[in-house]
Amino acid sequence: MTTEKNTNKKNSSAPRQRKRPLKRQISTDLIPIEEETWLIQPIAVTMMRHDYSLIQIRILVSIVENLQQILHGILNNQRARQLELFTTDELDEDGRMPIRLPFKALKVDANHYPQLRTSLKMLASIPVEIPYKSPEGKKFKKITNLCDVYIPEDNSYNKYAVLKIDKSVAERLVSLELGYHRLGKQIVFNCRNRYTQRIYMFIESWVEKGRAVIKTDEFRKMLRLEDSYHKFSDVVRRVLQPAADELRELAEQGFSDCWFDYEKKYDHGQRGGEPDELVFRIHRTENGIDKQLEQISQAQRERIAQMLVRHFDFTPANARKLSERVNGDNYSDVFTKLTDLYSRLRTDYSIRDKAAYVFASLDRLFKEHEVQEPEEVK
């Protein structure tokens, strides 16, 4: 008895061996990057401040997906940017935009539909801040809720909800005043962490630059962390590093087109604590090629070339050559510049060579975009 007792005591005091961390197996249900659904997302949506959950961010991306036809129309100049942005069949009689959202489109297991209903209900009351810029260039933030939510009470097999978005909010969601970028829908849906979703959206808007710098307080505001994780070490442990690890893992397995690492930047000689800025280094995977946006860019170039010939006396050859410098980053500014020049040249008769004048103006604009560095996210 004594020997058995001593043996048990010895075993109980022996140090436990730590288990080696197991690398998570990527689900076979994920969509490979080659089959990704690429969306156009306005920067205004990316930089929108909210405190949405993982499922609610999926809902937001689904809303953006439903707005793709409108966004493509704006990019191809087939829709007016303000007064006639929406057609009559896109708005209900109450002047709001309805979006029918099947539950199954959100990739939620049927057993979790009660939680999905709760997330949808809360969507109608969570405040959001949407940035926008007035025609005079003044910046504002619209503080509102995203939509009203209607959930049928019947027990039909095909569960769905209807989201009703006010016209003024819908105009913000398709606004290209701040620019736009591509977004992988399935990449967002594949994320298990809502902070990974948000940071992926952010770095995707800078992926062409390969680098982005954002002030730490702006980063906190974007993710609604002003009152959370007061120690920055907790931000790293709970937000930044998990997002970096998850996105890199998805990229390594072929389910994301980009991933990132980061560094803390101190401007006043600090040795630790809250940094002044965060520097994101953005890496692209080899197969992250966006054929859909390439097609969009080509359509934009053709539109600009047509405008140069029709309104500014360009030869077709010169118009095509200049329009080749148009891309997704500068298209909005080029179109705005041409609109302004068209208005000016109609009344300013001192400019005799319209083609040369417009060429010089656009050449300066292109060069400004080429040398611009992403030193800070405004």
XYZ file of N, CA, C and O in Angstrom, residues 301-302 304-306 308-310 313-324:
80
model
N -10.964 52.178 -70.319
C -10.045 52.801 -71.274
C -10.761 53.145 -72.579
O -10.541 54.209 -73.160
N -11.599 52.230 -73.030
C -12.328 52.479 -74.275
C -13.268 53.672 -74.126
O -13.426 54.481 -75.041
N -12.866 56.259 -72.044
C -12.058 57.472 -72.023
C -11.600 57.830 -73.437
O -11.620 58.997 -73.849
N -11.181 56.821 -74.214
C -10.739 57.075 -75.589
C -11.868 57.690 -76.419
O -11.648 58.617 -77.216
N -13.076 57.195 -76.256
C -14.224 57.743 -76.971
C -14.462 59.204 -76.607
O -14.762 60.038 -77.468
N -12.197 61.343 -75.542
C -11.119 62.163 -76.092
C -11.358 62.495 -77.568
O -11.100 63.615 -78.018
N -11.838 61.512 -78.318
C -12.100 61.732 -79.739
C -13.315 62.634 -79.934
O -13.290 63.583 -80.731
N -14.357 62.364 -79.193
C -15.643 63.051 -79.422
C -15.616 64.506 -78.963
O -16.179 65.389 -79.633
N -11.035 66.566 -79.716
C -10.325 66.622 -80.998
C -9.096 65.709 -81.073
O -8.145 65.999 -81.809
N -9.096 64.613 -80.321
C -8.003 63.646 -80.422
C -8.203 62.787 -81.658
O -9.343 62.492 -82.057
N -7.117 62.357 -82.286
C -7.214 61.317 -83.300
C -7.455 59.986 -82.583
O -7.047 59.822 -81.414
N -8.099 59.020 -83.217
C -8.328 57.729 -82.548
C -7.045 57.076 -82.060
O -7.013 56.500 -80.965
N -5.958 57.189 -82.834
C -4.698 56.553 -82.436
C -4.136 57.205 -81.176
O -3.699 56.519 -80.243
N -4.144 58.550 -81.131
C -3.627 59.248 -79.955
C -4.514 59.021 -78.736
O -4.035 58.935 -77.599
N -5.822 58.933 -78.963
C -6.745 58.690 -77.856
C -6.501 57.309 -77.243
O -6.477 57.151 -76.023
N -6.312 56.309 -78.090
C -6.046 54.953 -77.582
C -4.728 54.916 -76.811
O -4.622 54.276 -75.761
N -3.722 55.603 -77.340
C -2.410 55.598 -76.686
C -2.487 56.222 -75.298
O -1.943 55.689 -74.323
N -3.179 57.354 -75.171
C -3.289 58.006 -73.867
C -4.167 57.206 -72.912
O -3.885 57.118 -71.713
N -5.224 56.594 -73.439
C -6.144 55.845 -72.567
C -5.503 54.582 -72.004
O -6.000 54.030 -71.019
N -4.414 54.121 -72.595
C -3.730 52.948 -72.057
C -3.151 53.217 -70.668
O -2.824 52.276 -69.937
